Amino acid sequence: MTLDREQVLRSAAALLTRKSTATMDEVARAAGIGRATLHRHFAGRDALVRALENLGIQEFEAALDAAELDKGTSEEALRRLIAAVEPSAGLLSFLVTENQLFEGEEVNEGWSRTDARVSAFFRRGQERGEFRIDLTPAWLTEALYGLVSTGAWAVQVGRVAGQDFQYMIVELLLGGARRSVEQ
Amino acid sequence: MTLDREQVLRSAAALLTRKSTATMDEVARAAGIGRATLHRHFAGRDALVRALENLGIQEFEAALDAAELDKGTSEEALRRLIAAVEPSAGLLSFLVTENQLFEGEEVNEGWSRTDARVSAFFRRGQERGEFRIDLTPAWLTEALYGLVSTGAWAVQVGRVAGQDFQYMIVELLLGGARRSVEQ
DNA sequence: ATTCAATGAGACATTCATGTCTCATATGGG
DNA sequence: CCCATATGAGACATGAATGTCTCATTGAAT
């Protein structure tokens, strides 16, 4: 036996991504373990969510690393980032929603780090003349989170094909819906 | 006395927009009435949320009407729509999140109507050559919802100035973050 | 002034998720 | 083979929100 704590977190993430109000019992069943065992690994629901938050931050930071945002053009870097983030999109979507419930309480410092990195990426792109300067880096950062969440949900419910996830997000984020003249 | 049911709904919307987990007691206090009275007007929390859902749908449909999406260019129409939707953005944001919890259960038919209208608007824009055809109307519709929600939240927490709400959403949705050559 | 309907406050029962605990069982190492 | 450890199942208590009810009070209409 000696179950894998990491594996439990993965299945919890998968379940909570689909049903964010799942009970501890449902989370345990989904992981194929008993509720008591789940409590032995995570002191409570808060602890579980915090662990998931740390996992999400860790995965997001890994995606930021993997994307090598300072290499090549900003556009290429953004494409790499969205590609790298796709496997974590569902979890991040859950965490974003969950975070909004905290309305003022202390938030995990990890988000400040990721916010800073994403925001700095957009600012660099602006300084290089590759991104518009009339949209603030803070807004572009939030928009990226929002579109990734929306995309994950749209794929989840079947409104968007899974294989289009990256393309739809990147293209909208980069070029918008307007048909440009050169096309 | 003879309190206004509409007024109660408004204050409930305002509160739940900020704190989506507010209890019936908090909702009642926010409306300046007792919990018993709140229950006399809305059978329970479900009934309250359903009433809010109908209010949100009604407001969104009113915004769709007011925007006159078939007049002028698609771009102008989209600007009118976002402007008309801004006062309801918080409520819609709450309802979108709330709806995702229903994961499969019956959804209010009103959303089908609004989805159809927004989606048809993007499709018309594509047919007119004003919108890109490589982004599906379904995705553009979801993206619009997502950006409106994200924008409402970003303003809520102070990451984006309230006066920039419309501009940030419309510009990103239309033109994206890329700095185009003609600028 | 009287009457009547609506309200506010609070008591009460119910439900549900959570957290804790016990105990029998199974697994894996020595 | 035996033992230590982890697990699963379930019982149990707790807390929170909900929903229902009563009753005194308020406000408005007559």
Short mmCIF file of C-alpha atoms (C1' of nucleotides) in Angstrom, two decimals:
data_model
loop_
_atom_site.label_atom_id
_atom_site.label_comp_id
_atom_site.label_asym_id
_atom_site.label_seq_id
_atom_site.Cartn_x
_atom_site.Cartn_y
_atom_site.Cartn_z
CA MET A 1 0.00 0.00 0.00
CA THR A 2 1.79 3.07 1.28
CA LEU A 3 -0.16 5.28 -1.04
CA ASP A 4 1.37 8.13 -2.86
CA ARG A 5 0.54 11.51 -1.43
CA GLU A 6 1.28 13.04 -4.80
CA GLN A 7 -1.15 10.66 -6.47
CA VAL A 8 -3.91 11.60 -4.05
CA LEU A 9 -3.32 15.26 -4.82
CA ARG A 10 -3.54 14.58 -8.53
CA SER A 11 -6.87 12.83 -8.33
CA ALA A 12 -8.19 15.46 -5.93
CA ALA A 13 -7.17 18.13 -8.41
CA ALA A 14 -8.89 16.27 -11.22
CA LEU A 15 -12.10 15.90 -9.23
CA LEU A 16 -12.20 19.41 -7.78
CA THR A 17 -11.51 20.81 -11.22
CA ARG A 18 -14.76 19.25 -12.37
CA LYS A 19 -16.74 19.68 -9.17
CA SER A 20 -15.31 22.36 -6.95
CA THR A 21 -17.75 21.60 -4.12
CA ALA A 22 -16.85 17.92 -3.83
CA THR A 23 -16.82 16.72 -0.22
CA MET A 24 -13.88 15.12 1.53
CA ASP A 25 -15.65 11.80 1.16
CA GLU A 26 -15.94 12.22 -2.60
CA VAL A 27 -12.31 13.27 -2.82
CA ALA A 28 -11.32 10.16 -0.88
CA ARG A 29 -13.44 7.85 -3.03
CA ALA A 30 -12.03 9.41 -6.17
CA ALA A 31 -8.53 8.66 -4.90
CA GLY A 32 -9.58 5.12 -4.09
CA ILE A 33 -8.90 5.53 -0.40
CA GLY A 34 -10.97 5.88 2.76
CA ARG A 35 -11.92 9.20 4.25
CA ALA A 36 -9.94 8.45 7.39
CA THR A 37 -6.81 7.88 5.36
CA LEU A 38 -7.38 11.11 3.49
CA HIS A 39 -7.52 12.90 6.84
CA ARG A 40 -4.30 11.24 7.92
CA HIS A 41 -2.54 12.84 4.98
CA PHE A 42 -4.27 16.21 5.01
CA ALA A 43 -5.42 17.62 8.32
CA GLY A 44 -8.64 18.92 6.76
CA ARG A 45 -10.22 20.44 3.75
CA ASP A 46 -8.27 23.65 4.20
CA ALA A 47 -5.02 21.76 4.31
CA LEU A 48 -6.01 19.85 1.19
CA VAL A 49 -6.84 23.02 -0.70
CA ARG A 50 -3.62 24.64 0.48
CA ALA A 51 -1.69 21.61 -0.72
CA LEU A 52 -3.45 21.86 -4.06
CA GLU A 53 -2.62 25.53 -4.15
CA ASN A 54 1.03 24.78 -3.62
CA LEU A 55 0.88 22.14 -6.30
CA GLY A 56 -0.74 24.57 -8.70
CA ILE A 57 1.80 27.26 -7.97
CA GLN A 58 4.60 24.77 -8.36
CA GLU A 59 3.26 23.59 -11.72
CA PHE A 60 2.70 27.12 -12.90
CA GLU A 61 6.20 28.16 -11.93
CA ALA A 62 7.53 25.08 -13.69
CA ALA A 63 5.58 26.14 -16.77
CA LEU A 64 7.05 29.62 -16.49
CA ASP A 65 10.50 28.10 -16.29
CA ALA A 66 9.89 25.73 -19.18
CA ALA A 67 8.56 28.52 -21.37
CA GLU A 68 11.84 30.44 -21.14
CA LEU A 69 9.99 33.71 -21.45
CA ASP A 70 13.15 35.67 -22.16
CA LYS A 71 14.04 33.66 -25.25
CA GLY A 72 12.97 34.67 -28.76
CA THR A 73 10.08 36.97 -29.49
CA SER A 74 7.37 37.68 -26.94
CA GLU A 75 4.88 35.98 -29.19
CA GLU A 76 6.85 32.76 -29.32
CA ALA A 77 7.36 32.91 -25.59
CA LEU A 78 3.64 33.33 -24.97
CA ARG A 79 2.89 30.34 -27.18
CA ARG A 80 5.35 28.27 -25.20
CA LEU A 81 3.83 29.42 -21.94
CA ILE A 82 0.28 28.51 -22.92
CA ALA A 83 1.48 25.16 -24.19
CA ALA A 84 3.33 24.51 -20.96
CA VAL A 85 0.41 25.58 -18.84
CA GLU A 86 -2.24 23.50 -20.58
CA PRO A 87 -1.83 20.37 -18.43
CA SER A 88 -2.36 22.51 -15.31
CA ALA A 89 -5.16 24.65 -16.70
CA GLY A 90 -7.96 22.79 -14.93
CA LEU A 91 -6.23 22.96 -11.57
CA LEU A 92 -5.39 26.62 -12.03
CA SER A 93 -8.98 27.33 -12.97
CA PHE A 94 -10.16 25.72 -9.74
CA LEU A 95 -7.61 27.63 -7.69
CA VAL A 96 -8.47 30.97 -9.27
CA THR A 97 -12.12 30.49 -8.41
CA GLU A 98 -11.22 29.26 -4.94
CA ASN A 99 -8.94 32.23 -4.36
CA GLN A 100 -11.69 34.68 -5.13
CA LEU A 101 -13.53 33.34 -2.10
CA PHE A 102 -10.79 34.56 0.17
CA GLU A 103 -11.83 38.14 -0.49
CA GLY A 104 -9.23 39.95 1.52
CA GLU A 105 -7.71 37.29 3.74
CA GLU A 106 -4.08 36.41 3.39
CA VAL A 107 -3.26 34.89 0.01
CA ASN A 108 -0.50 32.47 -0.73
CA GLU A 109 2.66 34.41 -1.47
CA GLY A 110 3.31 32.13 -4.42
CA TRP A 111 0.73 33.98 -6.48
CA SER A 112 2.64 37.20 -5.99
CA ARG A 113 5.67 35.53 -7.49
CA THR A 114 3.83 34.21 -10.52
CA ASP A 115 1.92 37.48 -10.95
CA ALA A 116 5.22 39.33 -10.94
CA ARG A 117 6.77 37.05 -13.52
CA VAL A 118 3.83 37.15 -15.91
CA SER A 119 3.42 40.86 -15.47
CA ALA A 120 7.12 41.45 -16.05
CA PHE A 121 6.92 39.37 -19.21
CA PHE A 122 4.18 41.59 -20.62
CA ARG A 123 6.07 44.71 -19.60
CA ARG A 124 9.19 43.51 -21.36
CA GLY A 125 7.14 42.82 -24.44
CA GLN A 126 5.82 46.35 -24.30
CA GLU A 127 9.30 47.80 -23.92
CA ARG A 128 10.42 45.80 -26.92
CA GLY A 129 7.56 47.19 -28.95
CA GLU A 130 5.94 43.78 -29.37
CA PHE A 131 2.95 44.36 -27.09
CA ARG A 132 0.57 47.30 -26.96
CA ILE A 133 1.30 49.81 -24.26
CA ASP A 134 -2.30 50.91 -23.76
CA LEU A 135 -3.18 47.67 -21.99
CA THR A 136 -1.57 47.47 -18.56
CA PRO A 137 0.60 44.48 -17.68
CA ALA A 138 -1.64 43.88 -14.67
CA TRP A 139 -4.68 43.59 -16.90
CA LEU A 140 -2.91 41.40 -19.45
CA THR A 141 -1.88 39.15 -16.57
CA GLU A 142 -5.44 38.88 -15.29
CA ALA A 143 -6.73 38.38 -18.81
CA LEU A 144 -4.30 35.53 -19.32
CA TYR A 145 -5.51 33.82 -16.14
CA GLY A 146 -9.11 34.46 -17.12
CA LEU A 147 -8.73 33.09 -20.63
CA VAL A 148 -6.86 30.01 -19.44
CA SER A 149 -9.63 29.34 -16.92
CA THR A 150 -12.35 30.01 -19.43
CA GLY A 151 -10.61 27.80 -21.96
CA ALA A 152 -10.23 24.95 -19.51
CA TRP A 153 -13.91 25.19 -18.64
CA ALA A 154 -15.01 25.47 -22.27
CA VAL A 155 -13.07 22.34 -23.12
CA GLN A 156 -14.43 20.62 -20.02
CA VAL A 157 -18.07 21.13 -21.06
CA GLY A 158 -17.36 20.45 -24.71
CA ARG A 159 -17.82 23.93 -26.10
CA VAL A 160 -14.29 23.96 -27.45
CA ALA A 161 -12.34 21.02 -28.80
CA GLY A 162 -9.47 20.04 -26.57
CA GLN A 163 -7.00 20.21 -29.42
CA ASP A 164 -7.91 23.86 -30.00
CA PHE A 165 -7.21 24.95 -26.43
CA GLN A 166 -3.78 26.48 -27.05
CA TYR A 167 -4.62 28.01 -30.39
CA MET A 168 -7.84 29.68 -29.25
CA ILE A 169 -6.24 31.21 -26.19
CA VAL A 170 -3.02 32.36 -27.79
CA GLU A 171 -4.65 33.75 -30.89
CA LEU A 172 -7.29 35.67 -28.95
CA LEU A 173 -4.78 36.94 -26.44
CA LEU A 174 -2.30 38.01 -29.10
CA GLY A 175 -4.43 39.14 -32.00
CA GLY A 176 -7.97 39.53 -30.74
CA ALA A 177 -11.12 38.86 -32.69
CA ARG A 178 -10.72 41.64 -35.23
CA ARG A 179 -9.74 40.55 -38.70
CA SER A 180 -6.63 42.52 -39.45
CA VAL A 181 -5.97 43.98 -42.87
CA GLU A 182 -2.93 41.90 -43.71
CA GLN A 183 -4.85 38.68 -43.36
CA MET B 1 -42.64 49.14 4.95
CA THR B 2 -43.76 46.77 2.26
CA LEU B 3 -40.23 46.30 1.12
CA ASP B 4 -39.28 46.11 -2.47
CA ARG B 5 -38.48 42.64 -3.67
CA GLU B 6 -36.44 44.16 -6.46
CA GLN B 7 -34.42 46.16 -3.97
CA VAL B 8 -33.64 43.05 -1.95
CA LEU B 9 -32.44 41.31 -5.09
CA ARG B 10 -30.19 44.24 -5.92
CA SER B 11 -28.49 44.26 -2.56
CA ALA B 12 -28.18 40.48 -2.60
CA ALA B 13 -26.54 40.72 -6.00
CA ALA B 14 -24.15 43.37 -4.73
CA LEU B 15 -23.19 41.30 -1.71
CA LEU B 16 -22.89 37.94 -3.45
CA THR B 17 -20.81 39.57 -6.16
CA ARG B 18 -18.27 40.44 -3.51
CA LYS B 19 -18.70 37.36 -1.33
CA SER B 20 -20.25 34.48 -3.18
CA THR B 21 -20.48 32.34 -0.05
CA ALA B 22 -22.47 34.85 1.99
CA THR B 23 -25.09 33.19 4.19
CA MET B 24 -28.81 33.90 4.09
CA ASP B 25 -28.36 35.87 7.30
CA GLU B 26 -25.69 38.06 5.75
CA VAL B 27 -27.82 38.59 2.67
CA ALA B 28 -30.73 39.62 4.88
CA ARG B 29 -28.61 42.02 6.95
CA ALA B 30 -27.19 43.54 3.80
CA ALA B 31 -30.72 44.20 2.59
CA GLY B 32 -31.58 45.70 5.96
CA ILE B 33 -34.24 43.10 6.68
CA GLY B 34 -34.60 40.09 8.96
CA ARG B 35 -33.81 36.58 7.90
CA ALA B 36 -37.42 35.54 8.38
CA THR B 37 -38.56 38.24 6.00
CA LEU B 38 -35.99 37.16 3.46
CA HIS B 39 -37.38 33.65 3.64
CA ARG B 40 -40.90 34.98 3.16
CA HIS B 41 -39.85 36.43 -0.19
CA PHE B 42 -37.55 33.66 -1.34
CA ALA B 43 -38.32 30.10 -0.32
CA GLY B 44 -34.65 29.36 0.25
CA ARG B 45 -31.16 29.91 -0.98
CA ASP B 46 -31.83 28.06 -4.20
CA ALA B 47 -34.84 30.22 -4.91
CA LEU B 48 -32.79 33.34 -4.21
CA VAL B 49 -30.03 32.27 -6.56
CA ARG B 50 -32.56 31.37 -9.23
CA ALA B 51 -34.16 34.78 -8.84
CA LEU B 52 -30.74 36.38 -9.18
CA GLU B 53 -30.11 34.24 -12.23
CA ASN B 54 -33.30 35.49 -13.82
CA LEU B 55 -32.35 39.04 -12.95
CA GLY B 56 -28.94 38.58 -14.50
CA ILE B 57 -30.39 37.07 -17.65
CA GLN B 58 -32.92 39.86 -17.86
CA GLU B 59 -30.22 42.50 -17.50
CA PHE B 60 -27.98 40.81 -20.00
CA GLU B 61 -30.79 40.53 -22.53
CA ALA B 62 -31.60 44.18 -21.93
CA ALA B 63 -27.95 44.99 -22.62
CA LEU B 64 -28.10 42.92 -25.81
CA ASP B 65 -31.18 44.87 -26.86
CA ALA B 66 -29.68 48.22 -25.97
CA ALA B 67 -26.49 47.46 -27.87
CA GLU B 68 -28.39 47.01 -31.14
CA LEU B 69 -25.86 44.50 -32.32
CA ASP B 70 -27.09 44.64 -35.91
CA LYS B 71 -26.41 48.36 -36.30
CA GLY B 72 -23.16 49.75 -37.64
CA THR B 73 -19.89 47.84 -37.68
CA SER B 74 -19.33 44.81 -35.51
CA GLU B 75 -16.66 46.69 -33.65
CA GLU B 76 -18.98 49.54 -32.74
CA ALA B 77 -21.64 47.05 -31.73
CA LEU B 78 -19.21 45.22 -29.47
CA ARG B 79 -18.22 48.47 -27.81
CA ARG B 80 -21.87 49.26 -27.17
CA LEU B 81 -22.44 45.80 -25.77
CA ILE B 82 -19.57 45.97 -23.30
CA ALA B 83 -20.67 49.43 -22.24
CA ALA B 84 -24.22 48.24 -21.72
CA VAL B 85 -23.11 45.18 -19.81
CA GLU B 86 -20.76 46.92 -17.42
CA PRO B 87 -23.35 47.67 -14.71
CA SER B 88 -24.27 43.98 -14.64
CA ALA B 89 -20.74 42.63 -14.87
CA GLY B 90 -20.42 41.81 -11.19
CA LEU B 91 -23.70 39.93 -11.09
CA LEU B 92 -22.88 38.06 -14.27
CA SER B 93 -19.49 37.14 -12.87
CA PHE B 94 -21.14 35.65 -9.80
CA LEU B 95 -23.67 33.75 -11.91
CA VAL B 96 -21.04 32.35 -14.25
CA THR B 97 -19.11 30.96 -11.31
CA GLU B 98 -22.30 29.68 -9.70
CA ASN B 99 -23.36 28.02 -12.93
CA GLN B 100 -20.15 26.07 -13.17
CA LEU B 101 -21.16 24.35 -9.97
CA PHE B 102 -24.19 22.82 -11.65
CA GLU B 103 -21.87 20.59 -13.68
CA GLY B 104 -24.45 18.78 -15.73
CA GLU B 105 -27.74 19.52 -14.03
CA GLU B 106 -30.43 21.43 -15.85
CA VAL B 107 -29.37 24.98 -16.64
CA ASN B 108 -31.63 27.97 -17.01
CA GLU B 109 -32.83 28.16 -20.59
CA GLY B 110 -32.16 31.89 -20.56
CA TRP B 111 -28.46 31.26 -21.00
CA SER B 112 -29.17 29.37 -24.21
CA ARG B 113 -30.92 32.45 -25.54
CA THR B 114 -28.10 34.82 -24.64
CA ASP B 115 -25.46 32.36 -25.86
CA ALA B 116 -27.27 32.14 -29.16
CA ARG B 117 -27.47 35.90 -29.56
CA VAL B 118 -23.83 36.55 -28.71
CA SER B 119 -22.67 33.64 -30.80
CA ALA B 120 -24.79 34.80 -33.75
CA PHE B 121 -23.29 38.27 -33.41
CA PHE B 122 -19.77 36.91 -33.75
CA ARG B 123 -20.83 34.72 -36.66
CA ARG B 124 -22.33 37.68 -38.50
CA GLY B 125 -19.14 39.61 -37.91
CA GLN B 126 -17.19 36.75 -39.43
CA GLU B 127 -19.49 36.61 -42.43
CA ARG B 128 -19.02 40.31 -42.94
CA GLY B 129 -15.27 39.89 -42.88
CA GLU B 130 -14.90 41.94 -39.70
CA PHE B 131 -14.01 39.08 -37.36
CA ARG B 132 -11.48 36.32 -37.83
CA ILE B 133 -12.92 33.04 -38.95
CA ASP B 134 -10.31 30.86 -37.26
CA LEU B 135 -11.77 31.53 -33.81
CA THR B 136 -15.13 29.82 -33.38
CA PRO B 137 -18.16 31.90 -32.36
CA ALA B 138 -18.62 29.56 -29.39
CA TRP B 139 -15.12 30.32 -28.17
CA LEU B 140 -15.47 34.06 -28.75
CA THR B 141 -18.69 33.92 -26.75
CA GLU B 142 -17.03 32.13 -23.86
CA ALA B 143 -14.06 34.44 -24.07
CA LEU B 144 -16.36 37.45 -23.83
CA TYR B 145 -17.99 36.04 -20.70
CA GLY B 146 -14.61 35.19 -19.26
CA LEU B 147 -13.11 38.60 -19.91
CA VAL B 148 -16.14 40.40 -18.53
CA SER B 149 -15.95 38.28 -15.37
CA THR B 150 -12.21 38.72 -15.07
CA GLY B 151 -12.57 42.44 -15.65
CA ALA B 152 -15.26 42.79 -13.01
CA TRP B 153 -13.08 40.93 -10.52
CA ALA B 154 -9.93 42.84 -11.43
CA VAL B 155 -11.76 46.10 -10.83
CA GLN B 156 -13.24 44.71 -7.61
CA VAL B 157 -9.84 43.97 -6.11
CA GLY B 158 -8.28 47.13 -7.48
CA ARG B 159 -5.99 45.62 -10.08
CA VAL B 160 -7.68 47.60 -12.82
CA ALA B 161 -9.15 51.09 -12.56
CA GLY B 162 -12.92 51.11 -12.83
CA GLN B 163 -12.85 53.67 -15.59
CA ASP B 164 -10.71 51.36 -17.72
CA PHE B 165 -13.10 48.42 -17.54
CA GLN B 166 -14.71 48.89 -20.95
CA TYR B 167 -11.54 49.87 -22.74
CA MET B 168 -9.44 47.00 -21.43
CA ILE B 169 -12.02 44.39 -22.31
CA VAL B 170 -12.97 45.71 -25.72
CA GLU B 171 -9.44 46.38 -26.82
CA LEU B 172 -8.17 43.00 -25.76
CA LEU B 173 -11.14 41.20 -27.23
CA LEU B 174 -10.91 43.06 -30.51
CA GLY B 175 -7.24 43.62 -31.06
CA GLY B 176 -5.37 41.41 -28.64
CA ALA B 177 -2.10 42.23 -26.94
CA ARG B 178 0.06 42.23 -30.06
CA ARG B 179 1.17 45.60 -31.26
CA SER B 180 0.04 45.75 -34.85
CA VAL B 181 2.21 47.25 -37.56
CA GLU B 182 -0.05 50.14 -38.46
CA GLN B 183 0.03 51.52 -34.95
"C1'" DA C 1 -58.30 55.15 17.67
"C1'" DT C 2 -58.73 50.54 15.77
"C1'" DT C 3 -57.61 46.92 12.88
"C1'" DC C 4 -54.82 44.20 9.95
"C1'" DA C 5 -50.90 42.78 7.51
"C1'" DA C 6 -46.01 42.67 7.44
"C1'" DT C 7 -41.89 42.62 9.93
"C1'" DG C 8 -37.92 41.53 13.27
"C1'" DA C 9 -36.06 38.81 16.64
"C1'" DG C 10 -35.27 34.67 18.30
"C1'" DA C 11 -36.10 29.77 19.47
"C1'" DC C 12 -36.00 25.27 17.53
"C1'" DA C 13 -35.28 21.16 14.67
"C1'" DT C 14 -32.90 19.41 10.66
"C1'" DT C 15 -29.48 18.55 7.54
"C1'" DC C 16 -24.83 18.07 5.97
"C1'" DA C 17 -19.96 18.25 5.92
"C1'" DT C 18 -16.34 17.97 8.88
"C1'" DG C 19 -13.17 16.14 12.22
"C1'" DT C 20 -12.05 12.48 15.66
"C1'" DC C 21 -11.92 8.04 17.28
"C1'" DT C 22 -11.96 2.91 17.51
"C1'" DC C 23 -11.16 -1.54 15.81
"C1'" DA C 24 -10.60 -5.19 12.65
"C1'" DT C 25 -7.85 -6.19 8.59
"C1'" DA C 26 -4.17 -6.40 5.39
"C1'" DT C 27 0.35 -5.49 3.83
"C1'" DG C 28 5.23 -5.52 4.02
"C1'" DG C 29 9.57 -5.99 6.44
"C1'" DG C 30 12.46 -8.60 9.47
"C1'" DC D 1 6.30 -16.88 10.47
"C1'" DC D 2 5.60 -12.79 13.34
"C1'" DC D 3 5.19 -8.05 14.14
"C1'" DA D 4 4.69 -3.21 13.18
"C1'" DT D 5 2.42 -0.06 10.46
"C1'" DA D 6 -1.03 1.74 7.51
"C1'" DT D 7 -5.50 1.28 5.97
"C1'" DG D 8 -10.79 0.90 5.55
"C1'" DA D 9 -15.06 1.05 7.51
"C1'" DG D 10 -17.93 2.93 10.47
"C1'" DA D 11 -19.54 5.15 14.78
"C1'" DC D 12 -19.72 9.49 17.02
"C1'" DA D 13 -19.58 14.39 18.22
"C1'" DT D 14 -19.34 19.04 16.45
"C1'" DG D 15 -20.36 23.19 13.98
"C1'" DA D 16 -22.63 25.79 10.61
"C1'" DA D 17 -26.21 26.99 7.64
"C1'" DT D 18 -30.76 26.20 6.60
"C1'" DG D 19 -35.71 26.11 7.08
"C1'" DT D 20 -39.77 26.56 10.17
"C1'" DC D 21 -42.23 28.45 13.72
"C1'" DT D 22 -43.99 31.72 17.32
"C1'" DC D 23 -44.81 36.15 19.14
"C1'" DA D 24 -44.43 40.89 20.07
"C1'" DT D 25 -44.10 45.13 17.48
"C1'" DT D 26 -44.51 48.34 13.91
"C1'" DG D 27 -46.67 50.85 10.30
"C1'" DA D 28 -50.39 51.97 7.35
"C1'" DA D 29 -55.05 52.12 6.04
"C1'" DT D 30 -59.69 52.93 7.55
#
